[in-house]
Tab-separated table of N, CA, C and O in Angstrom:
chain	number	residue	atom	x	y	z
A	1478	MET	N	2.937	1.379	12.779
A	1478	MET	CA	2.739	0.885	11.429
A	1478	MET	C	2.444	-0.617	11.495
A	1478	MET	O	3.036	-1.340	12.281
A	1479	LYS	N	1.523	-1.057	10.657
A	1479	LYS	CA	1.177	-2.475	10.550
A	1479	LYS	C	1.562	-2.968	9.161
A	1479	LYS	O	1.706	-2.185	8.224
A	1480	PHE	N	1.707	-4.279	9.024
A	1480	PHE	CA	2.141	-4.872	7.765
A	1480	PHE	C	1.272	-6.077	7.419
A	1480	PHE	O	0.830	-6.802	8.305
A	1481	THR	N	1.052	-6.283	6.102
A	1481	THR	CA	0.266	-7.429	5.650
A	1481	THR	C	1.195	-8.497	5.069
A	1481	THR	O	2.349	-8.215	4.742
A	1482	GLN	N	0.684	-9.699	4.909
A	1482	GLN	CA	1.455	-10.769	4.280
A	1482	GLN	C	1.653	-10.507	2.789
A	1482	GLN	O	2.470	-11.158	2.157
A	1483	ASP	N	0.899	-9.547	2.238
A	1483	ASP	CA	1.056	-9.166	0.834
A	1483	ASP	C	2.052	-8.016	0.672
A	1483	ASP	O	2.108	-7.382	-0.383
A	1484	HIS	N	2.807	-7.727	1.737
A	1484	HIS	CA	3.876	-6.725	1.715
A	1484	HIS	C	3.356	-5.298	1.540
A	1484	HIS	O	3.952	-4.476	0.858
A	1485	GLU	N	2.232	-5.018	2.171
A	1485	GLU	CA	1.696	-3.665	2.240
A	1485	GLU	C	1.933	-3.137	3.649
A	1485	GLU	O	1.957	-3.916	4.605
A	1486	TRP	N	2.116	-1.830	3.766
A	1486	TRP	CA	2.180	-1.220	5.089
A	1486	TRP	C	0.937	-0.365	5.297
A	1486	TRP	O	0.360	0.155	4.346
A	1487	LEU	N	0.537	-0.270	6.546
A	1487	LEU	CA	-0.667	0.476	6.937
A	1487	LEU	C	-0.287	1.404	8.080
A	1487	LEU	O	0.244	0.958	9.089
A	1488	LYS	N	-0.556	2.677	7.895
A	1488	LYS	CA	-0.235	3.661	8.927
A	1488	LYS	C	-1.492	4.429	9.280
A	1488	LYS	O	-2.131	5.020	8.409
A	1489	VAL	N	-1.846	4.416	10.554
A	1489	VAL	CA	-3.050	5.105	11.017
A	1489	VAL	C	-2.756	6.595	11.145
A	1489	VAL	O	-1.744	7.005	11.712
A	1490	GLU	N	-3.651	7.404	10.571
A	1490	GLU	CA	-3.564	8.861	10.656
A	1490	GLU	C	-4.963	9.371	10.976
A	1490	GLU	O	-5.787	9.530	10.086
A	1491	GLY	N	-5.235	9.568	12.246
A	1491	GLY	CA	-6.586	9.954	12.664
A	1491	GLY	C	-7.546	8.810	12.413
A	1491	GLY	O	-7.315	7.690	12.855
A	1492	ASP	N	-8.617	9.076	11.659
A	1492	ASP	CA	-9.570	8.007	11.358
A	1492	ASP	C	-9.316	7.393	9.981
A	1492	ASP	O	-10.140	6.648	9.461
A	1493	LEU	N	-8.160	7.725	9.393
A	1493	LEU	CA	-7.792	7.180	8.087
A	1493	LEU	C	-6.608	6.233	8.225
A	1493	LEU	O	-5.852	6.296	9.192
A	1494	VAL	N	-6.447	5.389	7.215
A	1494	VAL	CA	-5.280	4.515	7.136
A	1494	VAL	C	-4.594	4.790	5.804
A	1494	VAL	O	-5.237	4.783	4.753
A	1495	ILE	N	-3.294	5.073	5.877
A	1495	ILE	CA	-2.487	5.282	4.676
A	1495	ILE	C	-1.914	3.925	4.287
A	1495	ILE	O	-1.436	3.179	5.144
A	1496	VAL	N	-1.952	3.596	2.983
A	1496	VAL	CA	-1.505	2.289	2.505
A	1496	VAL	C	-0.423	2.466	1.442
A	1496	VAL	O	-0.539	3.305	0.552
A	1497	GLY	N	0.623	1.654	1.556
A	1497	GLY	CA	1.688	1.621	0.560
A	1497	GLY	C	2.282	0.230	0.523
A	1497	GLY	O	1.788	-0.682	1.187
A	1498	ILE	N	3.353	0.066	-0.246
A	1498	ILE	CA	4.037	-1.231	-0.252
A	1498	ILE	C	5.369	-1.095	0.468
A	1498	ILE	O	5.946	-0.005	0.543
A	1499	THR	N	5.846	-2.202	0.982
A	1499	THR	CA	7.063	-2.197	1.775
A	1499	THR	C	8.310	-2.075	0.900
A	1499	THR	O	8.273	-2.294	-0.306
A	1500	GLU	N	9.414	-1.750	1.553
A	1500	GLU	CA	10.701	-1.683	0.862
A	1500	GLU	C	11.031	-3.041	0.250
A	1500	GLU	O	11.535	-3.129	-0.868
A	1501	HIS	N	10.725	-4.129	0.987
A	1501	HIS	CA	10.963	-5.483	0.476
A	1501	HIS	C	10.217	-5.687	-0.846
A	1501	HIS	O	10.780	-6.190	-1.821
A	1502	ALA	N	8.950	-5.277	-0.895
A	1502	ALA	CA	8.150	-5.431	-2.116
A	1502	ALA	C	8.727	-4.598	-3.251
A	1502	ALA	O	8.811	-5.072	-4.393
A	1503	SER	N	9.143	-3.366	-2.962
A	1503	SER	CA	9.676	-2.511	-4.030
A	1503	SER	C	10.990	-3.083	-4.569
A	1503	SER	O	11.259	-3.002	-5.769
A	1504	GLU	N	11.791	-3.681	-3.705
A	1504	GLU	CA	13.042	-4.311	-4.154
A	1504	GLU	C	12.752	-5.518	-5.042
A	1504	GLU	O	13.444	-5.751	-6.037
A	1505	GLN	N	11.735	-6.303	-4.679
A	1505	GLN	CA	11.369	-7.476	-5.467
A	1505	GLN	C	10.848	-7.081	-6.850
A	1505	GLN	O	11.081	-7.777	-7.830
A	1506	LEU	N	10.139	-5.963	-6.915
A	1506	LEU	CA	9.581	-5.499	-8.186
A	1506	LEU	C	10.647	-4.975	-9.143
A	1506	LEU	O	10.510	-5.096	-10.354
A	1507	GLY	N	11.671	-4.366	-8.620
A	1507	GLY	CA	12.636	-3.685	-9.475
A	1507	GLY	C	12.114	-2.297	-9.812
A	1507	GLY	O	11.231	-1.766	-9.137
A	1508	ASP	N	12.644	-1.692	-10.862
A	1508	ASP	CA	12.293	-0.316	-11.217
A	1508	ASP	C	10.828	-0.212	-11.630
A	1508	ASP	O	10.412	-0.787	-12.630
A	1509	VAL	N	10.054	0.552	-10.861
A	1509	VAL	CA	8.630	0.741	-11.138
A	1509	VAL	C	8.478	1.806	-12.223
A	1509	VAL	O	9.063	2.884	-12.141
A	1510	VAL	N	7.678	1.474	-13.262
A	1510	VAL	CA	7.508	2.386	-14.397
A	1510	VAL	C	6.071	2.905	-14.540
A	1510	VAL	O	5.824	3.851	-15.276
A	1511	PHE	N	5.116	2.295	-13.825
A	1511	PHE	CA	3.718	2.704	-13.949
A	1511	PHE	C	2.953	2.264	-12.714
A	1511	PHE	O	3.156	1.158	-12.211
A	1512	VAL	N	2.069	3.136	-12.227
A	1512	VAL	CA	1.186	2.802	-11.107
A	1512	VAL	C	-0.228	3.240	-11.469
A	1512	VAL	O	-0.445	4.395	-11.840
A	1513	GLU	N	-1.165	2.309	-11.404
A	1513	GLU	CA	-2.586	2.630	-11.617
A	1513	GLU	C	-3.284	2.563	-10.267
A	1513	GLU	O	-3.236	1.542	-9.590
A	1514	LEU	N	-3.918	3.661	-9.889
A	1514	LEU	CA	-4.561	3.768	-8.585
A	1514	LEU	C	-6.078	3.776	-8.735
A	1514	LEU	O	-6.601	4.144	-9.783
A	1515	PRO	N	-6.782	3.421	-7.661
A	1515	PRO	CA	-8.249	3.482	-7.703
A	1515	PRO	C	-8.715	4.928	-7.644
A	1515	PRO	O	-7.933	5.836	-7.350
A	1516	ASP	N	-9.974	5.147	-7.922
A	1516	ASP	CA	-10.550	6.491	-7.809
A	1516	ASP	C	-10.940	6.764	-6.366
A	1516	ASP	O	-11.432	5.866	-5.666
A	1517	ALA	N	-10.723	7.992	-5.923
A	1517	ALA	CA	-11.210	8.396	-4.609
A	1517	ALA	C	-12.728	8.239	-4.605
A	1517	ALA	O	-13.389	8.473	-5.617
A	1518	GLY	N	-13.266	7.805	-3.482
A	1518	GLY	CA	-14.704	7.577	-3.370
A	1518	GLY	C	-15.098	6.129	-3.625
A	1518	GLY	O	-16.248	5.765	-3.421
A	1519	THR	N	-14.142	5.304	-4.042
A	1519	THR	CA	-14.421	3.897	-4.331
A	1519	THR	C	-14.580	3.102	-3.041
A	1519	THR	O	-13.734	3.182	-2.146
A	1520	GLU	N	-15.676	2.371	-2.932
A	1520	GLU	CA	-15.869	1.445	-1.806
A	1520	GLU	C	-15.174	0.141	-2.153
A	1520	GLU	O	-15.336	-0.378	-3.261
A	1521	VAL	N	-14.364	-0.400	-1.220
A	1521	VAL	CA	-13.615	-1.630	-1.477
A	1521	VAL	C	-13.846	-2.634	-0.365
A	1521	VAL	O	-14.165	-2.274	0.762
A	1522	SER	N	-13.659	-3.898	-0.724
A	1522	SER	CA	-13.703	-4.981	0.246
A	1522	SER	C	-12.322	-5.600	0.341
A	1522	SER	O	-11.577	-5.624	-0.649
A	1523	GLN	N	-11.998	-6.098	1.508
A	1523	GLN	CA	-10.699	-6.730	1.703
A	1523	GLN	C	-10.470	-7.771	0.610
A	1523	GLN	O	-11.343	-8.590	0.332
A	1524	GLY	N	-9.300	-7.698	-0.029
A	1524	GLY	CA	-8.956	-8.654	-1.069
A	1524	GLY	C	-9.255	-8.180	-2.479
A	1524	GLY	O	-8.750	-8.746	-3.446
A	1525	ASP	N	-10.065	-7.124	-2.630
A	1525	ASP	CA	-10.324	-6.571	-3.974
A	1525	ASP	C	-9.016	-6.065	-4.574
A	1525	ASP	O	-8.260	-5.362	-3.901
A	1526	GLU	N	-8.768	-6.404	-5.829
A	1526	GLU	CA	-7.595	-5.872	-6.514
A	1526	GLU	C	-7.907	-4.437	-6.928
A	1526	GLU	O	-8.816	-4.197	-7.713
A	1527	ILE	N	-7.141	-3.485	-6.386
A	1527	ILE	CA	-7.495	-2.085	-6.607
A	1527	ILE	C	-6.374	-1.241	-7.204
A	1527	ILE	O	-6.620	-0.122	-7.623
A	1528	CYS	N	-5.151	-1.749	-7.225
A	1528	CYS	CA	-4.026	-1.028	-7.819
A	1528	CYS	C	-3.237	-1.978	-8.699
A	1528	CYS	O	-3.202	-3.179	-8.447
A	1529	VAL	N	-2.597	-1.414	-9.707
A	1529	VAL	CA	-1.676	-2.178	-10.540
A	1529	VAL	C	-0.338	-1.450	-10.522
A	1529	VAL	O	-0.283	-0.232	-10.681
A	1530	ILE	N	0.728	-2.213	-10.298
A	1530	ILE	CA	2.082	-1.670	-10.340
A	1530	ILE	C	2.813	-2.409	-11.441
A	1530	ILE	O	2.832	-3.642	-11.460
A	1531	GLU	N	3.404	-1.667	-12.359
A	1531	GLU	CA	4.196	-2.288	-13.406
A	1531	GLU	C	5.644	-1.873	-13.231
A	1531	GLU	O	5.951	-0.700	-13.019
A	1532	SER	N	6.522	-2.880	-13.315
A	1532	SER	CA	7.950	-2.620	-13.214
A	1532	SER	C	8.627	-3.207	-14.437
A	1532	SER	O	7.975	-3.829	-15.283
A	1533	VAL	N	9.933	-3.029	-14.502
A	1533	VAL	CA	10.672	-3.600	-15.625
A	1533	VAL	C	10.652	-5.122	-15.563
A	1533	VAL	O	10.853	-5.782	-16.572
A	1534	LYS	N	10.358	-5.686	-14.389
A	1534	LYS	CA	10.336	-7.139	-14.209
A	1534	LYS	C	8.953	-7.760	-14.407
A	1534	LYS	O	8.836	-8.845	-14.949
A	1535	ALA	N	7.914	-7.091	-13.914
A	1535	ALA	CA	6.588	-7.716	-13.890
A	1535	ALA	C	5.506	-6.693	-13.573
A	1535	ALA	O	5.793	-5.554	-13.224
A	1536	ALA	N	4.263	-7.153	-13.685
A	1536	ALA	CA	3.116	-6.359	-13.229
A	1536	ALA	C	2.566	-7.039	-11.978
A	1536	ALA	O	2.550	-8.258	-11.886
A	1537	SER	N	2.148	-6.249	-11.025
A	1537	SER	CA	1.640	-6.765	-9.758
A	1537	SER	C	0.357	-6.046	-9.397
A	1537	SER	O	0.212	-4.855	-9.666
A	1538	ASP	N	-0.548	-6.770	-8.771
A	1538	ASP	CA	-1.777	-6.170	-8.272
A	1538	ASP	C	-1.646	-5.921	-6.779
A	1538	ASP	O	-1.030	-6.700	-6.062
A	1539	ILE	N	-2.235	-4.846	-6.327
A	1539	ILE	CA	-2.316	-4.542	-4.904
A	1539	ILE	C	-3.775	-4.714	-4.496
A	1539	ILE	O	-4.669	-4.155	-5.120
A	1540	ALA	N	-3.973	-5.507	-3.453
A	1540	ALA	CA	-5.324	-5.767	-2.968
A	1540	ALA	C	-5.660	-4.830	-1.810
A	1540	ALA	O	-4.774	-4.400	-1.062
A	1541	ALA	N	-6.941	-4.533	-1.678
A	1541	ALA	CA	-7.399	-3.742	-0.529
A	1541	ALA	C	-7.111	-4.547	0.738
A	1541	ALA	O	-7.528	-5.691	0.847
A	1542	PRO	N	-6.394	-3.955	1.694
A	1542	PRO	CA	-6.071	-4.699	2.908
A	1542	PRO	C	-7.267	-4.860	3.846
A	1542	PRO	O	-7.292	-5.774	4.661
A	1543	LEU	N	-8.260	-3.988	3.704
A	1543	LEU	CA	-9.421	-3.987	4.596
A	1543	LEU	C	-10.646	-3.451	3.861
A	1543	LEU	O	-10.524	-2.861	2.784
A	1544	ASP	N	-11.806	-3.624	4.454
A	1544	ASP	CA	-13.032	-3.037	3.921
A	1544	ASP	C	-13.047	-1.546	4.237
A	1544	ASP	O	-12.657	-1.133	5.330
A	1545	GLY	N	-13.502	-0.745	3.274
A	1545	GLY	CA	-13.609	0.679	3.536
A	1545	GLY	C	-13.779	1.472	2.262
A	1545	GLY	O	-14.145	0.933	1.218
A	1546	GLU	N	-13.490	2.760	2.359
A	1546	GLU	CA	-13.635	3.666	1.222
A	1546	GLU	C	-12.309	4.367	0.948
A	1546	GLU	O	-11.661	4.864	1.874
A	1547	ILE	N	-11.905	4.380	-0.315
A	1547	ILE	CA	-10.719	5.128	-0.718
A	1547	ILE	C	-11.105	6.604	-0.689
A	1547	ILE	O	-12.043	7.016	-1.372
A	1548	VAL	N	-10.397	7.394	0.114
A	1548	VAL	CA	-10.756	8.806	0.234
A	1548	VAL	C	-9.748	9.740	-0.434
A	1548	VAL	O	-10.070	10.890	-0.725
A	1549	GLU	N	-8.536	9.234	-0.689
A	1549	GLU	CA	-7.518	10.059	-1.341
A	1549	GLU	C	-6.502	9.140	-1.991
A	1549	GLU	O	-6.207	8.060	-1.469
A	1550	ILE	N	-5.995	9.562	-3.144
A	1550	ILE	CA	-4.927	8.805	-3.801
A	1550	ILE	C	-3.704	9.699	-3.943
A	1550	ILE	O	-3.813	10.922	-3.902
A	1551	ASN	N	-2.555	9.090	-4.101
A	1551	ASN	CA	-1.306	9.830	-4.237
A	1551	ASN	C	-1.070	10.144	-5.715
A	1551	ASN	O	-0.514	9.346	-6.455
A	1552	GLU	N	-1.511	11.324	-6.117
A	1552	GLU	CA	-1.411	11.751	-7.519
A	1552	GLU	C	0.042	11.791	-8.004
A	1552	GLU	O	0.310	11.654	-9.189
A	1553	ASP	N	0.987	11.993	-7.090
A	1553	ASP	CA	2.400	12.082	-7.471
A	1553	ASP	C	2.904	10.798	-8.124
A	1553	ASP	O	3.834	10.834	-8.926
A	1554	LEU	N	2.304	9.657	-7.786
A	1554	LEU	CA	2.771	8.387	-8.348
A	1554	LEU	C	2.489	8.271	-9.843
A	1554	LEU	O	3.225	7.586	-10.552
A	1555	ALA	N	1.450	8.927	-10.327
A	1555	ALA	CA	1.150	8.888	-11.761
A	1555	ALA	C	2.268	9.564	-12.557
A	1555	ALA	O	2.689	9.069	-13.601
A	1556	ASP	N	2.762	10.678	-12.032
A	1556	ASP	CA	3.816	11.432	-12.707
A	1556	ASP	C	5.208	10.886	-12.420
A	1556	ASP	O	6.125	11.040	-13.218
A	1557	ASN	N	5.372	10.258	-11.262
A	1557	ASN	CA	6.687	9.783	-10.839
A	1557	ASN	C	6.582	8.417	-10.165
A	1557	ASN	O	6.747	8.319	-8.946
A	1558	PRO	N	6.305	7.351	-10.933
A	1558	PRO	CA	6.170	6.020	-10.326
A	1558	PRO	C	7.456	5.529	-9.661
A	1558	PRO	O	7.425	4.681	-8.778
A	1559	GLY	N	8.589	6.104	-10.031
A	1559	GLY	CA	9.863	5.734	-9.424
A	1559	GLY	C	9.942	6.038	-7.937
A	1559	GLY	O	10.807	5.512	-7.230
A	1560	LEU	N	9.019	6.878	-7.423
A	1560	LEU	CA	8.958	7.130	-5.983
A	1560	LEU	C	8.800	5.828	-5.203
A	1560	LEU	O	9.258	5.723	-4.068
A	1561	VAL	N	8.141	4.839	-5.812
A	1561	VAL	CA	7.934	3.551	-5.149
A	1561	VAL	C	9.280	2.922	-4.802
A	1561	VAL	O	9.417	2.275	-3.759
A	1562	ASN	N	10.284	3.114	-5.645
A	1562	ASN	CA	11.616	2.588	-5.363
A	1562	ASN	C	12.425	3.520	-4.464
A	1562	ASN	O	13.194	3.061	-3.630
A	1563	GLU	N	12.212	4.819	-4.632
A	1563	GLU	CA	12.998	5.805	-3.887
A	1563	GLU	C	12.577	5.937	-2.429
A	1563	GLU	O	13.422	6.093	-1.547
A	1564	ASP	N	11.285	5.899	-2.161
A	1564	ASP	CA	10.784	6.159	-0.807
A	1564	ASP	C	9.502	5.364	-0.544
A	1564	ASP	O	8.438	5.943	-0.330
A	1565	PRO	N	9.596	4.017	-0.555
A	1565	PRO	CA	8.382	3.199	-0.438
A	1565	PRO	C	7.612	3.389	0.865
A	1565	PRO	O	6.393	3.234	0.891
A	1566	LEU	N	8.298	3.737	1.945
A	1566	LEU	CA	7.618	3.884	3.236
A	1566	LEU	C	7.241	5.330	3.552
A	1566	LEU	O	6.772	5.628	4.645
A	1567	GLY	N	7.424	6.217	2.587
A	1567	GLY	CA	7.127	7.626	2.834
A	1567	GLY	C	6.334	8.248	1.714
A	1567	GLY	O	5.112	8.071	1.631
A	1568	LYS	N	7.028	8.949	0.809
A	1568	LYS	CA	6.367	9.711	-0.249
A	1568	LYS	C	5.595	8.839	-1.236
A	1568	LYS	O	4.751	9.339	-1.965
A	1569	ALA	N	5.883	7.546	-1.275
A	1569	ALA	CA	5.238	6.665	-2.261
A	1569	ALA	C	4.006	5.943	-1.712
A	1569	ALA	O	3.673	4.857	-2.172
A	1570	TRP	N	3.312	6.546	-0.758
A	1570	TRP	CA	2.051	5.938	-0.310
A	1570	TRP	C	1.100	5.875	-1.503
A	1570	TRP	O	1.191	6.661	-2.432
A	1571	PHE	N	0.209	4.896	-1.509
A	1571	PHE	CA	-0.688	4.687	-2.646
A	1571	PHE	C	-2.035	5.382	-2.452
A	1571	PHE	O	-2.488	6.095	-3.318
A	1572	PHE	N	-2.661	5.129	-1.315
A	1572	PHE	CA	-3.976	5.729	-1.066
A	1572	PHE	C	-4.244	5.803	0.421
A	1572	PHE	O	-3.568	5.168	1.225
A	1573	LYS	N	-5.248	6.623	0.744
A	1573	LYS	CA	-5.745	6.714	2.114
A	1573	LYS	C	-7.160	6.177	2.098
A	1573	LYS	O	-7.913	6.428	1.155
A	1574	MET	N	-7.492	5.424	3.131
A	1574	MET	CA	-8.844	4.871	3.190
A	1574	MET	C	-9.454	5.048	4.565
A	1574	MET	O	-8.762	5.099	5.565
A	1575	LYS	N	-10.773	5.178	4.547
A	1575	LYS	CA	-11.558	5.220	5.781
A	1575	LYS	C	-12.076	3.804	5.984
A	1575	LYS	O	-12.757	3.257	5.110
A	1576	LEU	N	-11.722	3.198	7.109
A	1576	LEU	CA	-12.068	1.804	7.348
A	1576	LEU	C	-13.505	1.631	7.813
A	1576	LEU	O	-14.041	2.472	8.535
A	1577	ALA	N	-14.081	0.521	7.417
A	1577	ALA	CA	-15.413	0.169	7.906
A	1577	ALA	C	-15.329	-0.210	9.382
A	1577	ALA	O	-16.251	0.041	10.153
A	1578	ASP	N	-14.176	-0.803	9.788
A	1578	ASP	CA	-13.993	-1.252	11.167
A	1578	ASP	C	-12.530	-1.073	11.551
A	1578	ASP	O	-11.676	-1.858	11.148
A	1579	GLN	N	-12.243	-0.049	12.333
A	1579	GLN	CA	-10.872	0.278	12.720
A	1579	GLN	C	-10.202	-0.863	13.486
A	1579	GLN	O	-8.993	-1.053	13.393
A	1580	SER	N	-10.965	-1.662	14.221
A	1580	SER	CA	-10.364	-2.750	15.005
A	1580	SER	C	-9.804	-3.856	14.116
A	1580	SER	O	-9.037	-4.702	14.578
A	1581	ALA	N	-10.152	-3.855	12.832
A	1581	ALA	CA	-9.626	-4.863	11.911
A	1581	ALA	C	-8.106	-4.759	11.777
A	1581	ALA	O	-7.445	-5.720	11.373
A	1582	LEU	N	-7.545	-3.620	12.134
A	1582	LEU	CA	-6.086	-3.439	12.074
A	1582	LEU	C	-5.350	-4.347	13.052
A	1582	LEU	O	-4.177	-4.645	12.870
A	1583	ASP	N	-6.049	-4.776	14.095
A	1583	ASP	CA	-5.408	-5.579	15.132
A	1583	ASP	C	-4.858	-6.902	14.606
A	1583	ASP	O	-3.966	-7.480	15.207
A	1584	GLY	N	-5.372	-7.383	13.483
A	1584	GLY	CA	-4.955	-8.673	12.958
A	1584	GLY	C	-3.688	-8.642	12.115
A	1584	GLY	O	-3.246	-9.689	11.631
A	1585	PHE	N	-3.065	-7.467	11.950
A	1585	PHE	CA	-1.887	-7.373	11.099
A	1585	PHE	C	-0.598	-7.405	11.918
A	1585	PHE	O	-0.604	-7.185	13.121
A	1586	MET	N	0.511	-7.649	11.231
A	1586	MET	CA	1.816	-7.758	11.883
A	1586	MET	C	2.371	-6.385	12.246
A	1586	MET	O	2.162	-5.422	11.522
A	1587	ASP	N	3.117	-6.346	13.359
A	1587	ASP	CA	3.909	-5.161	13.643
A	1587	ASP	C	5.241	-5.306	12.900
A	1587	ASP	O	5.483	-6.309	12.225
A	1588	GLU	N	6.114	-4.320	13.022
A	1588	GLU	CA	7.354	-4.332	12.243
A	1588	GLU	C	8.236	-5.545	12.572
A	1588	GLU	O	8.796	-6.179	11.667
A	1589	ALA	N	8.367	-5.898	13.843
A	1589	ALA	CA	9.202	-7.038	14.218
A	1589	ALA	C	8.678	-8.334	13.616
A	1589	ALA	O	9.450	-9.151	13.099
A	1590	ALA	N	7.368	-8.530	13.654
A	1590	ALA	CA	6.774	-9.739	13.073
A	1590	ALA	C	6.954	-9.758	11.562
A	1590	ALA	O	7.201	-10.820	10.971
A	1591	TYR	N	6.856	-8.599	10.926
A	1591	TYR	CA	7.033	-8.533	9.470
A	1591	TYR	C	8.471	-8.869	9.084
A	1591	TYR	O	8.711	-9.612	8.143
A	1592	ILE	N	9.437	-8.330	9.813
A	1592	ILE	CA	10.850	-8.623	9.537
A	1592	ILE	C	11.100	-10.124	9.659
A	1592	ILE	O	11.791	-10.719	8.823
A	1593	GLU	N	10.514	-10.744	10.669
A	1593	GLU	CA	10.635	-12.195	10.822
A	1593	GLU	C	9.951	-12.918	9.649
A	1593	GLU	O	10.468	-13.899	9.123
A	1594	PHE	N	8.809	-12.409	9.215
A	1594	PHE	CA	8.044	-13.002	8.121
A	1594	PHE	C	8.846	-13.030	6.809
A	1594	PHE	O	8.851	-14.031	6.096
A	1595	ILE	N	9.551	-11.927	6.505
A	1595	ILE	CA	10.293	-11.886	5.248
A	1595	ILE	C	11.661	-12.578	5.367
A	1595	ILE	O	12.314	-12.847	4.371
A	1596	GLY	N	12.052	-12.859	6.619
A	1596	GLY	CA	13.251	-13.639	6.893
A	1596	GLY	C	14.504	-13.049	6.395
A	1596	GLY	O	15.486	-13.617	6.087
């Protein structure tokens, strides 16, 4: 698993990357009440704001961690946004994407570096 400075996790599954937010991010947000996801088939560039998460504390945008195409979204989050708090590193994944360049993953933190990053 890789991690971004924006508190997203990236897990490689074959030629796809599954993207979600970290436990640290879900704790900072508080109780999540709404998640807006991109449409499958959407081409994205790194840094594009593609998801919105609303919690009792605030609204947050999730940016595309890499260039690629969204190929699947987690429909369960629309019906149960609380999954983001219950299981941020598992059932609460946001989307799967096919990367334009798989080697771009090399620039992200591993778990030890991320733990150090959040201090």
